[in-house]
GROMACS .gro file of N, CA and C in nm:
model
  234
    1MET      N    1   0.100  -0.131   0.014
    1MET     CA    2   0.023  -0.067   0.001
    1MET      C    3   0.085   0.120  -0.014
    2ALA      N    4   0.047   0.214  -0.110
    2ALA     CA    5   0.166   0.340  -0.118
    2ALA      C    6   0.130   0.458   0.040
    3ARG      N    7   0.196   0.486   0.050
    3ARG     CA    8   0.186   0.592   0.146
    3ARG      C    9   0.130   0.719   0.121
    4LYS      N   10   0.057   0.764   0.171
    4LYS     CA   11   0.000   0.927   0.178
    4LYS      C   12   0.080   1.005   0.140
    5PRO      N   13   0.092   1.138   0.088
    5PRO     CA   14   0.175   1.231   0.102
    5PRO      C   15   0.172   1.315   0.247
    6ALA      N   16   0.294   1.382   0.279
    6ALA     CA   17   0.275   1.453   0.386
    6ALA      C   18   0.196   1.551   0.432
    7ASP      N   19   0.177   1.575   0.538
    7ASP     CA   20   0.100   1.672   0.579
    7ASP      C   21   0.184   1.838   0.571
    8GLN      N   22   0.144   1.873   0.494
    8GLN     CA   23   0.175   2.013   0.462
    8GLN      C   24   0.234   2.109   0.539
    9SER      N   25   0.107   2.106   0.618
    9SER     CA   26   0.110   2.232   0.706
    9SER      C   27   0.225   2.212   0.816
   10VAL      N   28   0.313   2.166   0.843
   10VAL     CA   29   0.401   2.138   0.920
   10VAL      C   30   0.501   2.113   0.862
   11HIS      N   31   0.659   2.231   0.821
   11HIS     CA   32   0.778   2.236   0.750
   11HIS      C   33   0.845   2.105   0.812
   12PRO      N   34   0.939   1.998   0.784
   12PRO     CA   35   1.035   1.861   0.878
   12PRO      C   36   1.085   1.963   0.924
   13ASP      N   37   1.155   2.145   0.901
   13ASP     CA   38   1.231   2.185   1.005
   13ASP      C   39   1.185   2.209   1.095
   14ASP      N   40   1.057   2.288   1.124
   14ASP     CA   41   0.943   2.260   1.250
   14ASP      C   42   0.979   2.129   1.329
   15ILE      N   43   0.960   2.049   1.243
   15ILE     CA   44   0.946   1.933   1.305
   15ILE      C   45   1.087   1.874   1.447
   16ILE      N   46   1.227   1.923   1.340
   16ILE     CA   47   1.362   1.842   1.366
   16ILE      C   48   1.340   1.959   1.528
   17LEU      N   49   1.322   2.089   1.465
   17LEU     CA   50   1.366   2.181   1.574
   17LEU      C   51   1.290   2.150   1.730
   18ALA      N   52   1.124   2.087   1.686
   18ALA     CA   53   1.061   2.053   1.788
   18ALA      C   54   1.103   1.962   1.865
   19ALA      N   55   1.174   1.861   1.780
   19ALA     CA   56   1.200   1.725   1.849
   19ALA      C   57   1.356   1.742   1.892
   20ALA      N   58   1.430   1.850   1.864
   20ALA     CA   59   1.547   1.874   2.005
   20ALA      C   60   1.488   1.935   2.093
   21ASP      N   61   1.433   1.995   2.123
   21ASP     CA   62   1.387   2.070   2.218
   21ASP      C   63   1.311   1.929   2.334
   22VAL      N   64   1.181   1.879   2.253
   22VAL     CA   65   1.157   1.764   2.356
   22VAL      C   66   1.280   1.670   2.388
   23LEU      N   67   1.327   1.576   2.322
   23LEU     CA   68   1.452   1.530   2.329
   23LEU      C   69   1.577   1.572   2.417
   24GLN      N   70   1.555   1.725   2.400
   24GLN     CA   71   1.692   1.757   2.545
   24GLN      C   72   1.580   1.792   2.638
   25HIS      N   73   1.459   1.781   2.681
   25HIS     CA   74   1.428   1.811   2.857
   25HIS      C   75   1.393   1.680   2.886
   26ASN      N   76   1.333   1.585   2.794
   26ASN     CA   77   1.296   1.483   2.839
   26ASN      C   78   1.354   1.342   2.818
   27GLY      N   79   1.441   1.306   2.706
   27GLY     CA   80   1.538   1.226   2.715
   27GLY      C   81   1.486   1.147   2.574
   28TYR      N   82   1.581   1.095   2.524
   28TYR     CA   83   1.518   0.997   2.398
   28TYR      C   84   1.442   0.821   2.435
   29ASP      N   85   1.435   0.793   2.525
   29ASP     CA   86   1.425   0.718   2.583
   29ASP      C   87   1.278   0.706   2.653
   30THR      N   88   1.241   0.817   2.699
   30THR     CA   89   1.078   0.874   2.693
   30THR      C   90   1.002   0.907   2.614
   31VAL      N   91   1.060   0.994   2.535
   31VAL     CA   92   0.981   1.044   2.435
   31VAL      C   93   0.938   0.953   2.375
   32THR      N   94   0.841   1.004   2.323
   32THR     CA   95   0.734   0.913   2.220
   32THR      C   96   0.736   1.017   2.124
   33MET      N   97   0.717   0.925   1.939
   33MET     CA   98   0.648   1.035   1.819
   33MET      C   99   0.521   1.085   1.845
   34LYS      N  100   0.443   1.052   1.959
   34LYS     CA  101   0.359   1.117   2.017
   34LYS      C  102   0.326   1.261   2.086
   35ASP      N  103   0.493   1.224   2.137
   35ASP     CA  104   0.492   1.306   2.235
   35ASP      C  105   0.578   1.470   2.114
   36ILE      N  106   0.677   1.446   2.023
   36ILE     CA  107   0.709   1.529   1.934
   36ILE      C  108   0.569   1.596   1.851
   37ALA      N  109   0.526   1.478   1.811
   37ALA     CA  110   0.375   1.544   1.701
   37ALA      C  111   0.334   1.656   1.799
   38ALA      N  112   0.276   1.647   1.912
   38ALA     CA  113   0.224   1.722   2.023
   38ALA      C  114   0.253   1.825   1.967
   39ALA      N  115   0.379   1.827   1.985
   39ALA     CA  116   0.460   1.994   2.016
   39ALA      C  117   0.451   2.049   1.870
   40VAL      N  118   0.436   1.992   1.769
   40VAL     CA  119   0.431   2.081   1.635
   40VAL      C  120   0.221   2.040   1.594
   41ASN      N  121   0.168   2.054   1.696
   41ASN     CA  122   0.041   2.014   1.654
   41ASN      C  123  -0.019   1.923   1.529
   42LEU      N  124   0.039   1.815   1.539
   42LEU     CA  125   0.023   1.718   1.405
   42LEU      C  126  -0.021   1.585   1.494
   43THR      N  127  -0.089   1.479   1.419
   43THR     CA  128  -0.087   1.343   1.484
   43THR      C  129   0.024   1.261   1.490
   44ALA      N  130   0.032   1.171   1.586
   44ALA     CA  131   0.165   1.097   1.561
   44ALA      C  132   0.156   0.998   1.398
   45ALA      N  133   0.052   0.964   1.339
   45ALA     CA  134   0.048   0.925   1.240
   45ALA      C  135   0.091   1.051   1.133
   46SER      N  136   0.066   1.165   1.116
   46SER     CA  137   0.076   1.233   1.033
   46SER      C  138   0.251   1.262   1.050
   47LEU      N  139   0.315   1.293   1.171
   47LEU     CA  140   0.492   1.245   1.195
   47LEU      C  141   0.500   1.151   1.162
   48TYR      N  142   0.468   1.008   1.039
   48TYR     CA  143   0.535   0.922   1.022
   48TYR      C  144   0.529   0.935   0.864
   49HIS      N  145   0.429   0.998   0.825
   49HIS     CA  146   0.469   1.022   0.674
   49HIS      C  147   0.601   1.148   0.636
   50HIS      N  148   0.680   1.208   0.799
   50HIS     CA  149   0.745   1.321   0.763
   50HIS      C  150   0.914   1.216   0.813
   51PHE      N  151   0.873   1.136   0.953
   51PHE     CA  152   0.991   1.071   0.960
   51PHE      C  153   0.924   0.897   0.975
   52ARG      N  154   1.021   0.838   0.895
   52ARG     CA  155   0.962   0.670   0.926
   52ARG      C  156   0.946   0.627   1.113
   53ASN      N  157   1.032   0.671   1.162
   53ASN     CA  158   1.035   0.614   1.320
   53ASN      C  159   1.155   0.706   1.398
   54LYS      N  160   1.113   0.688   1.513
   54LYS     CA  161   1.249   0.810   1.600
   54LYS      C  162   1.358   0.787   1.561
   55ASP      N  163   1.402   0.676   1.583
   55ASP     CA  164   1.574   0.683   1.496
   55ASP      C  165   1.580   0.799   1.379
   56GLU      N  166   1.525   0.779   1.265
   56GLU     CA  167   1.501   0.840   1.166
   56GLU      C  168   1.523   1.007   1.207
   57LEU      N  169   1.393   1.038   1.323
   57LEU     CA  170   1.407   1.174   1.343
   57LEU      C  171   1.517   1.234   1.456
   58LEU      N  172   1.581   1.132   1.531
   58LEU     CA  173   1.693   1.167   1.630
   58LEU      C  174   1.827   1.204   1.521
   59LEU      N  175   1.816   1.106   1.382
   59LEU     CA  176   1.892   1.139   1.318
   59LEU      C  177   1.900   1.252   1.235
   60ALA      N  178   1.780   1.330   1.215
   60ALA     CA  179   1.775   1.451   1.164
   60ALA      C  180   1.815   1.586   1.246
   61VAL      N  181   1.777   1.516   1.371
   61VAL     CA  182   1.797   1.627   1.475
   61VAL      C  183   1.966   1.650   1.503
   62LEU      N  184   2.031   1.517   1.548
   62LEU     CA  185   2.183   1.528   1.480
   62LEU      C  186   2.253   1.582   1.375
   63GLU      N  187   2.199   1.580   1.334
   63GLU     CA  188   2.271   1.625   1.158
   63GLU      C  189   2.210   1.789   1.179
   64ARG      N  190   2.131   1.778   1.244
   64ARG     CA  191   2.118   1.974   1.219
   64ARG      C  192   2.190   2.039   1.323
   65GLY      N  193   2.252   1.973   1.408
   65GLY     CA  194   2.305   2.053   1.528
   65GLY      C  195   2.469   2.053   1.463
   66LEU      N  196   2.479   1.910   1.400
   66LEU     CA  197   2.618   1.911   1.352
   66LEU      C  198   2.617   2.031   1.257
   67GLU      N  199   2.543   2.054   1.174
   67GLU     CA  200   2.548   2.185   1.064
   67GLU      C  201   2.535   2.319   1.139
   68TYR      N  202   2.469   2.310   1.252
   68TYR     CA  203   2.491   2.425   1.279
   68TYR      C  204   2.665   2.497   1.409
   69ALA      N  205   2.664   2.357   1.465
   69ALA     CA  206   2.820   2.358   1.529
   69ALA      C  207   2.902   2.417   1.418
   70ILE      N  208   2.893   2.339   1.269
   70ILE     CA  209   3.004   2.368   1.191
   70ILE      C  210   2.973   2.512   1.076
   71ALA      N  211   2.846   2.547   1.131
   71ALA     CA  212   2.838   2.690   1.064
   71ALA      C  213   2.943   2.786   1.187
   72LEU      N  214   2.907   2.732   1.284
   72LEU     CA  215   2.981   2.809   1.433
   72LEU      C  216   3.131   2.868   1.372
   73LEU      N  217   3.191   2.715   1.353
   73LEU     CA  218   3.334   2.713   1.343
   73LEU      C  219   3.408   2.746   1.225
   74GLU      N  220   3.321   2.738   1.119
   74GLU     CA  221   3.369   2.783   0.987
   74GLU      C  222   3.474   2.910   0.965
   75PRO      N  223   3.392   3.002   1.044
   75PRO     CA  224   3.499   3.162   1.037
   75PRO      C  225   3.617   3.146   1.112
   76ILE      N  226   3.627   3.060   1.229
   76ILE     CA  227   3.719   3.062   1.323
   76ILE      C  228   3.810   2.988   1.219
   77ALA      N  229   3.801   2.858   1.149
   77ALA     CA  230   3.895   2.780   1.086
   77ALA      C  231   3.945   2.869   1.008
   78GLU      N  232   3.882   2.937   0.968
   78GLU     CA  233   3.941   3.050   0.803
   78GLU      C  234   4.023   3.153   0.849
   0.00000   0.00000   0.00000
C-alpha cells in the first residue's frame, strides 16, 4: 500500500526543532513520536509521513546540530 503524501501544514524543519527541544528536556528513551507530534500540533500518524521512526528523526536532529556547529566554527577556521 502506498503512503499518503506528508502533511504540508508543518515543515520538517519545524518538526526537527521541536523534536530537539522535546528530546533535550525529556530524554530519548522517554519521548514518543506522539510527544513530538503534539509539540507541533500533529497527530503521530501525520508525523510518520515525515519521519519513518524515532531513530530517523533523532538522526535528523543530530545532523541539524552538527550543521549548526560547523557553521559556527567555519569562520574561526578560515
